[in-house]
mmCIF file of C-alpha atoms and ligand atoms in Angstrom:
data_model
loop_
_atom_site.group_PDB
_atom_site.id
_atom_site.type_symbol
_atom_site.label_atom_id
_atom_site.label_comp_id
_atom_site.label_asym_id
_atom_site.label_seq_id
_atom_site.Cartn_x
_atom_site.Cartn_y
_atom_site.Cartn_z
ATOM 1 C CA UNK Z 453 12.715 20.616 2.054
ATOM 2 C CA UNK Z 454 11.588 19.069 -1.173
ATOM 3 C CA UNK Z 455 7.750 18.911 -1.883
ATOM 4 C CA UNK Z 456 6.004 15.802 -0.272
ATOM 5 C CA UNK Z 457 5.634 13.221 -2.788
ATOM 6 C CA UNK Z 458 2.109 11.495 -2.485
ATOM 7 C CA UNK Z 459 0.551 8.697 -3.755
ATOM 8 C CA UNK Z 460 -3.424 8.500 -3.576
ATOM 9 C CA UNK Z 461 -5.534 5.180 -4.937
ATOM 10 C CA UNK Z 462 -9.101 5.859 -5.957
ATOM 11 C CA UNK Z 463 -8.631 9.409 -7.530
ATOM 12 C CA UNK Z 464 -11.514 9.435 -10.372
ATOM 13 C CA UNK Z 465 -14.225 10.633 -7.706
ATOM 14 C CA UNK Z 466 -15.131 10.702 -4.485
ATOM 15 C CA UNK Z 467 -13.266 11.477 -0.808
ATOM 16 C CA UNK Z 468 -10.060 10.368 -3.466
ATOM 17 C CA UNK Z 469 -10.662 13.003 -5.759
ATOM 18 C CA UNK Z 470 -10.994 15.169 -2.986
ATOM 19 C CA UNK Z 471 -7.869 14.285 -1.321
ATOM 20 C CA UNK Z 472 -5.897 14.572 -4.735
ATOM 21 C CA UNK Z 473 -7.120 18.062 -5.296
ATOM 22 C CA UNK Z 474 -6.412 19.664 -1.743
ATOM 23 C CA UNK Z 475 -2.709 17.793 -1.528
ATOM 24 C CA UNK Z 476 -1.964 19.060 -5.131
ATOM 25 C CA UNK Z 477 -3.126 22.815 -3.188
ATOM 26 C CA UNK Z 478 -1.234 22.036 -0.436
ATOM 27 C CA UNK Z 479 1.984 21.461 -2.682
ATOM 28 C CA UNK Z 480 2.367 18.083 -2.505
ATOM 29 C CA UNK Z 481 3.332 15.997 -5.753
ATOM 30 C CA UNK Z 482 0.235 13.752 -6.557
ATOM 31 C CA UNK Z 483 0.328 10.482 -7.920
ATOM 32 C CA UNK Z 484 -3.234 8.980 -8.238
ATOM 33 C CA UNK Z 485 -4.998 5.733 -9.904
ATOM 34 C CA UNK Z 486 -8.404 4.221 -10.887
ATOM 35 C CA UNK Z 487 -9.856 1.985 -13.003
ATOM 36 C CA UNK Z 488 -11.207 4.808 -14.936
ATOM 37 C CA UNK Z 489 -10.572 8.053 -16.576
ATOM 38 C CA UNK Z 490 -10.771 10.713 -14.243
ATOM 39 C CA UNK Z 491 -11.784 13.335 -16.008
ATOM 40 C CA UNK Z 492 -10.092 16.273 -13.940
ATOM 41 C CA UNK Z 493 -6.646 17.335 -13.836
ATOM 42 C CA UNK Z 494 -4.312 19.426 -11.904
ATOM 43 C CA UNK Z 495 -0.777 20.910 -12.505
ATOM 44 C CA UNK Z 496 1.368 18.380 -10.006
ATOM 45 C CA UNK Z 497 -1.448 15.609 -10.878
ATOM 46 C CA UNK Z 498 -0.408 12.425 -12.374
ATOM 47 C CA UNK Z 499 -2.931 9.722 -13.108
ATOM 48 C CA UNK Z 500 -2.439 6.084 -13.864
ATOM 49 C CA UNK Z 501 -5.503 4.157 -15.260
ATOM 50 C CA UNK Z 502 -4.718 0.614 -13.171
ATOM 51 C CA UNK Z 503 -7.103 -1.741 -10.846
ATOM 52 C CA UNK Z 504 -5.424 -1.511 -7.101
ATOM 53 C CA UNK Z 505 -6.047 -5.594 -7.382
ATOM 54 C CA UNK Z 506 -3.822 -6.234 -10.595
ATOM 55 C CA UNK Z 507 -0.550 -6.644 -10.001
ATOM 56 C CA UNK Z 508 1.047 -6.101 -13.466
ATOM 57 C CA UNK Z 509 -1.177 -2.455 -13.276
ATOM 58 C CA UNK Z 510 -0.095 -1.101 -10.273
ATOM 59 C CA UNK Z 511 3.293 -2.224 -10.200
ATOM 60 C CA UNK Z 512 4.662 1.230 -13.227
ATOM 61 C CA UNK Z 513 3.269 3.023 -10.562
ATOM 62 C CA UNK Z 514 5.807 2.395 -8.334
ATOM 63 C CA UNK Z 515 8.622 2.405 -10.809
ATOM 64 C CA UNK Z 516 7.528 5.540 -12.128
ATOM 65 C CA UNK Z 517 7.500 6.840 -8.625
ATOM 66 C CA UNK Z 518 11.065 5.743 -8.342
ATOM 67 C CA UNK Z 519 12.258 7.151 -11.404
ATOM 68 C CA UNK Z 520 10.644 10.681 -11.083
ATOM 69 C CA UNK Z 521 11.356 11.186 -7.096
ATOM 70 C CA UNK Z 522 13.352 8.109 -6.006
ATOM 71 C CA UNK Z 523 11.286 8.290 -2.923
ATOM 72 C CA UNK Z 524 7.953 8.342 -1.689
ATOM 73 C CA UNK Z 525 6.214 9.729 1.285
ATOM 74 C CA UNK Z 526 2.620 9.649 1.763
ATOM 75 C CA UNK Z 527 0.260 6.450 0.790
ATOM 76 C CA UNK Z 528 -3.992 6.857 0.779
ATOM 77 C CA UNK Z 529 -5.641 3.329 0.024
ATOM 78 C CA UNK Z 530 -8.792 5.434 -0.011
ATOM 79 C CA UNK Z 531 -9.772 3.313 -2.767
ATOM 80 C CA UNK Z 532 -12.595 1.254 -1.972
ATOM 81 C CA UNK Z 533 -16.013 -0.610 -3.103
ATOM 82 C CA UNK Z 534 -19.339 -1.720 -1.074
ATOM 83 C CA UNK Z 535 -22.022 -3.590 -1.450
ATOM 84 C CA UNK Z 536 -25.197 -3.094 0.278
ATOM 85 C CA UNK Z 537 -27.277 -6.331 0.783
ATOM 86 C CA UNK Z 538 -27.958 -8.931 3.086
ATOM 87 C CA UNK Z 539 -25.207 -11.630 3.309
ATOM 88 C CA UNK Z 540 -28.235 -14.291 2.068
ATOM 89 C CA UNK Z 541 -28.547 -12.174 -1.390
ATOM 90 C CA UNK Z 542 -25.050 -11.606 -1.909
ATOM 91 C CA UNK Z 543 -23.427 -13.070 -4.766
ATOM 92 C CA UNK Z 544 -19.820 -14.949 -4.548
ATOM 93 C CA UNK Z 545 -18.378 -12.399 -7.471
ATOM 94 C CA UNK Z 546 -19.343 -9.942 -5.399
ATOM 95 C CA UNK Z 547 -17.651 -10.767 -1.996
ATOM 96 C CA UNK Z 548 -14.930 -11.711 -4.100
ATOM 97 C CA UNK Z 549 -14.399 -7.974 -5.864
ATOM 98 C CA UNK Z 550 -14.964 -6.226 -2.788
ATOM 99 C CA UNK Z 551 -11.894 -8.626 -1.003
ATOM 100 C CA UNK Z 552 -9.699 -7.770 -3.930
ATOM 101 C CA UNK Z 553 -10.307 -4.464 -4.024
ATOM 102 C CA UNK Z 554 -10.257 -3.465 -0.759
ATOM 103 C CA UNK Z 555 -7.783 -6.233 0.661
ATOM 104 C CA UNK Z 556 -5.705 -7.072 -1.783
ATOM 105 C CA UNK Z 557 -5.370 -3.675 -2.808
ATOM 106 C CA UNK Z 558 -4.512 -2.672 0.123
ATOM 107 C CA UNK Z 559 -1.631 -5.072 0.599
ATOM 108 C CA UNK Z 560 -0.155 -4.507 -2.969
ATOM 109 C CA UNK Z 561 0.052 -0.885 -1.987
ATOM 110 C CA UNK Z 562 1.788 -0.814 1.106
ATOM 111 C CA UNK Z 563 4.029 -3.689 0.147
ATOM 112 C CA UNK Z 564 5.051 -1.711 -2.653
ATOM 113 C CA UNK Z 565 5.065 1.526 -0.600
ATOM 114 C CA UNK Z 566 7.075 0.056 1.903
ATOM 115 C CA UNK Z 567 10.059 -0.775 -0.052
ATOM 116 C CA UNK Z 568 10.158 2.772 -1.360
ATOM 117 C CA UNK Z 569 9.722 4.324 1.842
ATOM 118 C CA UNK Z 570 12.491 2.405 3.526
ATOM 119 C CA UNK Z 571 14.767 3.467 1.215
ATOM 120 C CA UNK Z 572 14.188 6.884 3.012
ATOM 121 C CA UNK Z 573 13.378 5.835 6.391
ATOM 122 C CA UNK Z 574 10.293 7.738 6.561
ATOM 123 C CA UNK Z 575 6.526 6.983 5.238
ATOM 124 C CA UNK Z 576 3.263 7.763 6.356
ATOM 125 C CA UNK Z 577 0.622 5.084 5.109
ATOM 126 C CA UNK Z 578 -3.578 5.910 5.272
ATOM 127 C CA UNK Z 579 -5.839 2.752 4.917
ATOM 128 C CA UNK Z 580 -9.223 3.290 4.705
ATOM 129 C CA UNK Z 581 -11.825 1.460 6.840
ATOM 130 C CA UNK Z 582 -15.379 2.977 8.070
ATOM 131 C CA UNK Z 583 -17.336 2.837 11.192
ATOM 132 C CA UNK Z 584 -19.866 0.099 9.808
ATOM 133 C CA UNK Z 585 -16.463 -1.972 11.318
ATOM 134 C CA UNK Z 586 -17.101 -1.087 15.093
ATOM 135 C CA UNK Z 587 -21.136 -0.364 14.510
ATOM 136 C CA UNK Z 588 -21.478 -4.283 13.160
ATOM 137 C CA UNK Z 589 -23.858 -2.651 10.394
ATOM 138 C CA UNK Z 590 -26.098 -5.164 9.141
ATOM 139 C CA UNK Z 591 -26.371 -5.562 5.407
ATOM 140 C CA UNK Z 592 -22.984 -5.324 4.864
ATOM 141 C CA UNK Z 593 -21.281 -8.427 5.723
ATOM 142 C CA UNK Z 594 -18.819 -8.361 2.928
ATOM 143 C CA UNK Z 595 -17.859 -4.878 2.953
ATOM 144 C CA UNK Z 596 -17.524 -4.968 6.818
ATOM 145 C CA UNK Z 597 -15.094 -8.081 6.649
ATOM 146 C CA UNK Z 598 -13.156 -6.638 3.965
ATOM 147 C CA UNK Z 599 -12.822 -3.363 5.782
ATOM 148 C CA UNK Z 600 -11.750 -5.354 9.245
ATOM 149 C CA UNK Z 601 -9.004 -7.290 7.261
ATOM 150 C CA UNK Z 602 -7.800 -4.130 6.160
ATOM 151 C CA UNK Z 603 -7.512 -2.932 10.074
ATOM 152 C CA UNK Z 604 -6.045 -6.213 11.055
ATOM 153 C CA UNK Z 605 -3.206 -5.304 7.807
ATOM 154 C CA UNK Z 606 -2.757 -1.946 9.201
ATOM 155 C CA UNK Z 607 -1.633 -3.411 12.596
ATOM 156 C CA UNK Z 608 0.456 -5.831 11.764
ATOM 157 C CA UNK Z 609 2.171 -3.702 9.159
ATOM 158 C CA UNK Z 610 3.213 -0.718 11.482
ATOM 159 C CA UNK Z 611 4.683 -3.349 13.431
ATOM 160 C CA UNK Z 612 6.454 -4.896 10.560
ATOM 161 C CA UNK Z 613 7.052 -1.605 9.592
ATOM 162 C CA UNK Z 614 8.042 0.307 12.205
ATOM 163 C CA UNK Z 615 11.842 0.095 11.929
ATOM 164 C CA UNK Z 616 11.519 1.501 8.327
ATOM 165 C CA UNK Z 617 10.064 4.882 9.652
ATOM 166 C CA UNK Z 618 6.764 4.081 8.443
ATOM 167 C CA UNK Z 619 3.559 4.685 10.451
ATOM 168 C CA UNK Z 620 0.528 2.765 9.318
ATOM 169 C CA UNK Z 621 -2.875 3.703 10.810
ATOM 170 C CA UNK Z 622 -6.808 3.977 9.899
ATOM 171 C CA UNK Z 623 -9.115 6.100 9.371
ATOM 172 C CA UNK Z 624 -12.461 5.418 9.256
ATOM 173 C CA UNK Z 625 -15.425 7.866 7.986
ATOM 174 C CA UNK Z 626 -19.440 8.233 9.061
ATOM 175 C CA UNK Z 627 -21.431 7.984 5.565
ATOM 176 C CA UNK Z 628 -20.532 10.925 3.401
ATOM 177 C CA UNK Z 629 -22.378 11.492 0.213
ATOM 178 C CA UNK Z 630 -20.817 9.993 -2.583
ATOM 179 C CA UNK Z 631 -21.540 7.447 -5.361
ATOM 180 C CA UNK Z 632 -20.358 4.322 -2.745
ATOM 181 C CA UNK Z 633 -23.946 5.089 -0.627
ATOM 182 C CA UNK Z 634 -25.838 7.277 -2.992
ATOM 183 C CA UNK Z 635 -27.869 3.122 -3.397
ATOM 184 C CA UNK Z 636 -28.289 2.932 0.498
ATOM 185 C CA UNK Z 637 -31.771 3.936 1.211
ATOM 186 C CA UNK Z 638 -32.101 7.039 3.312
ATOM 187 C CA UNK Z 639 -33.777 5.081 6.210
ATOM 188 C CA UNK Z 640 -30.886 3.027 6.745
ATOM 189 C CA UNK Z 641 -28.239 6.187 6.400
ATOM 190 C CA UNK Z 642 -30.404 7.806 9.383
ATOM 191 C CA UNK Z 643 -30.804 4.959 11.528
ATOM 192 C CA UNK Z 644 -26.306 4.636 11.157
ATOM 193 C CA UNK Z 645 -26.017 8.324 12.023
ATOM 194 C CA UNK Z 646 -28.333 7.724 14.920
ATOM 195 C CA UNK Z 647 -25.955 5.706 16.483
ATOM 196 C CA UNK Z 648 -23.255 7.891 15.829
ATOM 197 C CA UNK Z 649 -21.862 10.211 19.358
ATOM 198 C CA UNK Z 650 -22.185 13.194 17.142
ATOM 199 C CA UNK Z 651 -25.493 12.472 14.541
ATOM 200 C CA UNK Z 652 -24.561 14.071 11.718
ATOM 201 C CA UNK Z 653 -23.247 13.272 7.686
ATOM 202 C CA UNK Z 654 -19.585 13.181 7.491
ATOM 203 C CA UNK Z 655 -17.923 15.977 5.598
ATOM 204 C CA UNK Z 656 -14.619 15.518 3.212
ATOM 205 C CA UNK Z 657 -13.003 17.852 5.582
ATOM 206 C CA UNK Z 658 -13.233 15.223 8.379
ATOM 207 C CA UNK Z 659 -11.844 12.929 6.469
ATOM 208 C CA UNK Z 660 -8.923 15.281 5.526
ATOM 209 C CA UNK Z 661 -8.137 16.209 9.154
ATOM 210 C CA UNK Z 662 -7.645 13.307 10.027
ATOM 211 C CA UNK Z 663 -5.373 12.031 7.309
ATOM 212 C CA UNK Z 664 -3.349 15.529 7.606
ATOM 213 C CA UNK Z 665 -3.077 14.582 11.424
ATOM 214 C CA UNK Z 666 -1.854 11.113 10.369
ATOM 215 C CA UNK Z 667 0.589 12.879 7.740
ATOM 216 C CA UNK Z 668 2.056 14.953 10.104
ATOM 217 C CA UNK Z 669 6.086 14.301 10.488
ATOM 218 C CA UNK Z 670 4.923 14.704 13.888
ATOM 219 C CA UNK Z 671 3.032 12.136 14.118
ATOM 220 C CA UNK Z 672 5.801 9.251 13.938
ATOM 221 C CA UNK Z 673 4.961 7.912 17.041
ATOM 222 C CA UNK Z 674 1.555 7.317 16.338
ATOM 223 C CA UNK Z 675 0.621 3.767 14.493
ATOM 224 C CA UNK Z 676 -1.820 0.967 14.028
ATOM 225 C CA UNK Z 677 -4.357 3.327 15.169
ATOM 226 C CA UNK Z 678 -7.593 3.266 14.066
ATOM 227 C CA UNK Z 679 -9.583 6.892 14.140
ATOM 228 C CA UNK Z 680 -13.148 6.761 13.616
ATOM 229 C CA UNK Z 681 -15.252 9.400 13.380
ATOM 230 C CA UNK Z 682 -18.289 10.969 14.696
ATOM 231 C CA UNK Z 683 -17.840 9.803 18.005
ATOM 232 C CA UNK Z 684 -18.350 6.031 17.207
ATOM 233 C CA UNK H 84 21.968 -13.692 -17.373
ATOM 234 C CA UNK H 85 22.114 -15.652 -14.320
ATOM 235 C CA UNK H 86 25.766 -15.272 -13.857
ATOM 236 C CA UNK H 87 25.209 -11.529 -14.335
ATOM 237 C CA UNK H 88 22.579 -11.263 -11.441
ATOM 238 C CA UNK H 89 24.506 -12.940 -9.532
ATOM 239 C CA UNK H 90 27.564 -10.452 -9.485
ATOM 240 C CA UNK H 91 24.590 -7.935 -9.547
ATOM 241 C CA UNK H 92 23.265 -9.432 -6.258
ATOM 242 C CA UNK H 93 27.032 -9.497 -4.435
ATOM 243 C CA UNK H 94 27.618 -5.620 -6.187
ATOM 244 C CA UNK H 95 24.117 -4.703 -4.499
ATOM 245 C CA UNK H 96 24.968 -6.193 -1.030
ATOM 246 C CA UNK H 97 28.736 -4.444 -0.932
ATOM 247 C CA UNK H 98 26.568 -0.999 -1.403
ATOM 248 C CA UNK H 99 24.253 -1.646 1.124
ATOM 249 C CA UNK H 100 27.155 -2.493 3.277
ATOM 250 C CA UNK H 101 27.854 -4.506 6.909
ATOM 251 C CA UNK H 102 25.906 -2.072 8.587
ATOM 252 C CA UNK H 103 22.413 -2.206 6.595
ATOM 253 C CA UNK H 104 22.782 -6.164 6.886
ATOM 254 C CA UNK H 105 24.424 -6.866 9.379
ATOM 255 C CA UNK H 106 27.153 -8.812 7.480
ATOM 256 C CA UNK H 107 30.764 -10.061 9.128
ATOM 257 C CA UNK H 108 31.356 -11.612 5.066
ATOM 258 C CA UNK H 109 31.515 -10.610 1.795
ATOM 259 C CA UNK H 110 29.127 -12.597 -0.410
ATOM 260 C CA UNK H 111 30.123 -15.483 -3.286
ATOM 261 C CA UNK H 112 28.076 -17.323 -5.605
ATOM 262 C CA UNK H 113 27.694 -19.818 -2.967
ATOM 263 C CA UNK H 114 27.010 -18.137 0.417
ATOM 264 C CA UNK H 115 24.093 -19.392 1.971
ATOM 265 C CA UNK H 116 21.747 -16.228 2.454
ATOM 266 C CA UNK H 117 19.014 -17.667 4.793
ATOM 267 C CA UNK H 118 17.802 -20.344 6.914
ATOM 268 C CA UNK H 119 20.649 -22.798 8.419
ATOM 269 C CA UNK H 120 23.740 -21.068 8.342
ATOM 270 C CA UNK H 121 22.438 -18.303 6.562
ATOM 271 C CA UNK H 122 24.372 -15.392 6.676
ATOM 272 C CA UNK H 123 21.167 -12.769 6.752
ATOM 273 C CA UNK H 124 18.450 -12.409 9.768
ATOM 274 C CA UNK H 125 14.886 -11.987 8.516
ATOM 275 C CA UNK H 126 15.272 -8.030 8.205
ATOM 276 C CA UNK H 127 18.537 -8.155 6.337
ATOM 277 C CA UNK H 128 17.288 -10.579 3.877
ATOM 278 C CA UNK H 129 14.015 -7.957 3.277
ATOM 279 C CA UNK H 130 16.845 -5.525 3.101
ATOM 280 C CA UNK H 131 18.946 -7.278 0.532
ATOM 281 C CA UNK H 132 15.638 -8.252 -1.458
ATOM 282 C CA UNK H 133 14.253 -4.634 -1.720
ATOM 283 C CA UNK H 134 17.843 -3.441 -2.852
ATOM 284 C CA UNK H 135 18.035 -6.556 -5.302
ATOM 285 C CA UNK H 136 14.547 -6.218 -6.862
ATOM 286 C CA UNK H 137 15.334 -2.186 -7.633
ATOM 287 C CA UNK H 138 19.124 -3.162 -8.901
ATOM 288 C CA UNK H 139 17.413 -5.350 -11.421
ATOM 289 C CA UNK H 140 15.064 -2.986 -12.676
ATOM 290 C CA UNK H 141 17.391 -0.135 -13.166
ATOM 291 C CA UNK H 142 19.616 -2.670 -15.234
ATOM 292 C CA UNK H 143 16.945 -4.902 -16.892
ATOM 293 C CA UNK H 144 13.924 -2.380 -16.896
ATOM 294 C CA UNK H 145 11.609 -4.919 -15.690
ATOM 295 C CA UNK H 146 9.909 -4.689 -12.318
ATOM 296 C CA UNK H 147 10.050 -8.038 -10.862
ATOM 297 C CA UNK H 148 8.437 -9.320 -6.956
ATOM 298 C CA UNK H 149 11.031 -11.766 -5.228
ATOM 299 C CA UNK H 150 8.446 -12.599 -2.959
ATOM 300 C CA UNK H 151 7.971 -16.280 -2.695
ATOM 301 C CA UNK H 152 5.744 -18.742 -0.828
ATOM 302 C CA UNK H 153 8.598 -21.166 -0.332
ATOM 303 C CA UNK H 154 10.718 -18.386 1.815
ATOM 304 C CA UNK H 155 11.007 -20.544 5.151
ATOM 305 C CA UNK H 156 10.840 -24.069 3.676
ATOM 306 C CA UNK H 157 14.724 -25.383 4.092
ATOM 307 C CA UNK H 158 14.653 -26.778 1.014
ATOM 308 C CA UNK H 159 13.450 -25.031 -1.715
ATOM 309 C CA UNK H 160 13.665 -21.421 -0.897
ATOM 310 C CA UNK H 161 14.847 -18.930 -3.266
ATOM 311 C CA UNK H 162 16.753 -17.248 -0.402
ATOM 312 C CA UNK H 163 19.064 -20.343 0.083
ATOM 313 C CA UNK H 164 21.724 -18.629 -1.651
ATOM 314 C CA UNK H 165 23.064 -16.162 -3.919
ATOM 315 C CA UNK H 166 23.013 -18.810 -7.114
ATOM 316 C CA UNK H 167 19.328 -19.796 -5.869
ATOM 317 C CA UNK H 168 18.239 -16.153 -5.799
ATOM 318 C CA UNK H 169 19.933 -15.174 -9.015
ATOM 319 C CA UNK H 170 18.101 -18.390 -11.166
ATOM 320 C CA UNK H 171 14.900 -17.347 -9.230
ATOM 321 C CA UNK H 172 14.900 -13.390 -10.344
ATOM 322 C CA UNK H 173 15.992 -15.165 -13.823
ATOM 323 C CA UNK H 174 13.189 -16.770 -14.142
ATOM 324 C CA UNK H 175 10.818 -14.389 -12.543
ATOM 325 C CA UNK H 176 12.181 -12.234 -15.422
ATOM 326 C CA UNK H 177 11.224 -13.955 -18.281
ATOM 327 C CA UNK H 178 7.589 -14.512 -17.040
ATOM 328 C CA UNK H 179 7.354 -11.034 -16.523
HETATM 329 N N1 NAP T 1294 -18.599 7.589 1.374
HETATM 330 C C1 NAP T 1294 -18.777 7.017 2.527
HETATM 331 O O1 NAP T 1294 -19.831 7.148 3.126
HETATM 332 C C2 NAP T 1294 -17.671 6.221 3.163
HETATM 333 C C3 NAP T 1294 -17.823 5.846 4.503
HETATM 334 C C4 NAP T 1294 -16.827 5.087 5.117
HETATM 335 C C5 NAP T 1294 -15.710 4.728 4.398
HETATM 336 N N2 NAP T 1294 -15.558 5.084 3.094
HETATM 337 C C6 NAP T 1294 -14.363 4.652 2.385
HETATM 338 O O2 NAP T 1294 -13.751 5.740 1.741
HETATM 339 C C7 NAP T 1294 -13.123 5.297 0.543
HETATM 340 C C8 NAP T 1294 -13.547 6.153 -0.625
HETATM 341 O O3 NAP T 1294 -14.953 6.029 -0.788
HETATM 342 P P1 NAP T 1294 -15.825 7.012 -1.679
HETATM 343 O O4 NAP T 1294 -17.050 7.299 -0.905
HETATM 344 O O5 NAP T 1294 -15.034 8.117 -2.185
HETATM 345 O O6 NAP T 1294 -16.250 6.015 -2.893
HETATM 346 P P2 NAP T 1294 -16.623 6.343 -4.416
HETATM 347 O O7 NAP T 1294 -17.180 7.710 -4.533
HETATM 348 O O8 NAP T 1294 -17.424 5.191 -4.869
HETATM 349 O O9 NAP T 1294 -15.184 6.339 -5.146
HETATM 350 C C9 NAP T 1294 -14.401 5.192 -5.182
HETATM 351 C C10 NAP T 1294 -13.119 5.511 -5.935
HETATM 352 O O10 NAP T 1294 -12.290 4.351 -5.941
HETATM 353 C C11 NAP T 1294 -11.989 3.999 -7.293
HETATM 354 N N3 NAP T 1294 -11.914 2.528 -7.375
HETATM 355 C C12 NAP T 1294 -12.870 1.621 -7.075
HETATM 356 N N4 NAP T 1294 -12.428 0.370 -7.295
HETATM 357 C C13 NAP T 1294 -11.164 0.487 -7.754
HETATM 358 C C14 NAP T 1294 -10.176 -0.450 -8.165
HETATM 359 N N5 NAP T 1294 -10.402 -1.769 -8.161
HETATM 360 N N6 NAP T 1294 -8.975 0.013 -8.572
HETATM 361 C C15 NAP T 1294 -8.728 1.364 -8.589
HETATM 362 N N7 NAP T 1294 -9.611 2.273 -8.204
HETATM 363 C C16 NAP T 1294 -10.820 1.850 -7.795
HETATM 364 C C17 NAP T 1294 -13.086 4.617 -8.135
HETATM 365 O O11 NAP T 1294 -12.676 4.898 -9.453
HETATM 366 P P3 NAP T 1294 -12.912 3.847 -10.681
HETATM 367 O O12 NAP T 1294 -14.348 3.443 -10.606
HETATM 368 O O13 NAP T 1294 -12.560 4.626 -11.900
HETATM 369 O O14 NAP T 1294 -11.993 2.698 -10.461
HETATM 370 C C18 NAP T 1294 -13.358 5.902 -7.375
HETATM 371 O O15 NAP T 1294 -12.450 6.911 -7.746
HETATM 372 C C19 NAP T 1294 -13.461 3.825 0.405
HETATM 373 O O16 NAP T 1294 -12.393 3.027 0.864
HETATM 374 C C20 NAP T 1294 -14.665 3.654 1.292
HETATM 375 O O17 NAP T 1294 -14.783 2.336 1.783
HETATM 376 C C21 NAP T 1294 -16.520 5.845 2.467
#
């Protein structure tokens, strides 16, 4: 079997970096993107500076995808944007960057993905949502409707896509530390964990089990699921 | 151009063959595709538009999106027909 060709949004930094690196480990063929430079590279790495909202950007993804592997397998919309503020202080531009990102980016993706994958009849498809979803977290209105749109794509897609032989499905992290809530004051990080089954910080390892679980050709009778961790 | 995509579109459909969409005929410049007495049922015309929208970049090299608002409306859908699709990817062409 040929090596697992993956695409990953979000790659500069973060839990995308992190996913890049360990799938390039793991053999996979990575294909990642972000707005910026990332700065790192890896033998099996390809990076594409594009916004996941523009559609003239992301679309040479996809054909170089096409060209280079005629196929794709895997799909991570890990990337993602917050904003930490009550809805009252919340400017428009703001709600409206975190929708594009995190929605429309979203949709592009799979929409794109999909018409690879079916070519195949196989694809595996990560969104990326968080617990502040289930938890209602105050002081994140925005990011919390942006991330609920993105489960209500996810389970109308695996339906949509389900004769294709793509599963769609969630997953949806604790805080970890990175950049998006290195702004959110401690007090507030403690008082989410709190409420958390298990009350501790996520790890990038959590993360990854769960999207290798998701990845699994095993798993292809598993979609629209939404996995949340720590117990919430 | 529009005459080519259109024997590009009825080349594309022969490959995919009666069994991907579901087809009992083979396509002309005039078939109706979808809607009232459209040849295609919803999947087979996502079929035929994924196949289409690849076809026409590995001849053109341009990455086009046949998606379009108007898909169900009767009247002016792209999907009418094969002549309808073909001046739609035409134009979506040159604004790409
Ligand atoms: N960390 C957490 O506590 C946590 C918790 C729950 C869920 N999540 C979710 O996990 C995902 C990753 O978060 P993270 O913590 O790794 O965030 P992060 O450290 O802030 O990294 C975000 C990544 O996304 C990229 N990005 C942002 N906007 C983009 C755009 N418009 N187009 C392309 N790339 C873009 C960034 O690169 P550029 O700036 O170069 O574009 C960066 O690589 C997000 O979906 C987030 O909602 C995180």
């Amino acid at each position: 079997m040929s090596a697992p060709v993956t695409l990953i949004t979000g790659t500069r930094k973060g839990i995308g970096r992190h996913l890049a690196e360990y799938y390039c480990d793991r053999g996979h063929i990575v294909y990642g993107c972000s707005r910026g430079d990332p700065g790192w590279s890896r033998e099996n790495y390809k990076h594409f500076v594009a916004d996941v909202s523009n559609e003239g950007e992301v679309k040479p993804i996809f054909s170089a995808i096409r060209r280079e592997h005629g196929r794709l397998d895997n799909l991570l919309n890990n990337a993602g944007i917050a904003s930490m503020n009550h809805s009252i202080l919340t400017p428009m531009d703001t709600v409206k960057k975190i929708m594009e990102t995190n929605v429309i980016g979203s949709f592009l993706f799979c929409r794109e993905a999909a018409k690879l994958m079916k070519a195949n009849k196989y694809g595996r498809i990560v969104n990326f949502s968080t617990v502040a979803v289930p938890l209602k977290l105050e002081g994140e209105a925005a990011y919390v409707a942006s991330k609920s749109a993105v489960e209500g794509l996810t389970n109308v897609l695996s339906r949509e896509f389900a004769s294709f032989g793509v599963t769609v499905n969630v997953v949806g992290p604790v805080p970890i530390e990175t950049d998006l809530i290195r702004a959110v004051p401690k007090e507030k990080i403690e008082a989410l964990v709190a409420r958390q089954a298990i009350k501790r910080l996520g790890q990038m390892e959590d993360v990854v089990n769960v999207v290798d679980f998701f990845l699994k050709r095993e798993s292809e009778f598993i979609t629209g699921q939404s996995l949340y961790l720590g117990g919430v | 151009m529009q005459q080519e995509i259109v024997e590009l579109i009825i080349k594309t459909a022969k490959e995919l063959g009666d069994e991907e969409l579901s087809l009992s005929q083979e396509l002309n410049a005039d078939t109706q595709l979808f809607g009232k007495d459209g040849v295609l049922d919803s999947m087979g015309l996502v079929t035929l538009i994924i196949a289409v929208e690849q076809a026409i970049e590995d001849r053109y090299e341009v990455s086009v999106a046949l998606a379009d608002e108007k898909a169900l409306s009767q009247a002016r859908s792209p999907y009418r027909s094969v002549t309808r699709l073909a001046e739609y990817a035409a134009g979506q062409m040159q604004d790409t």
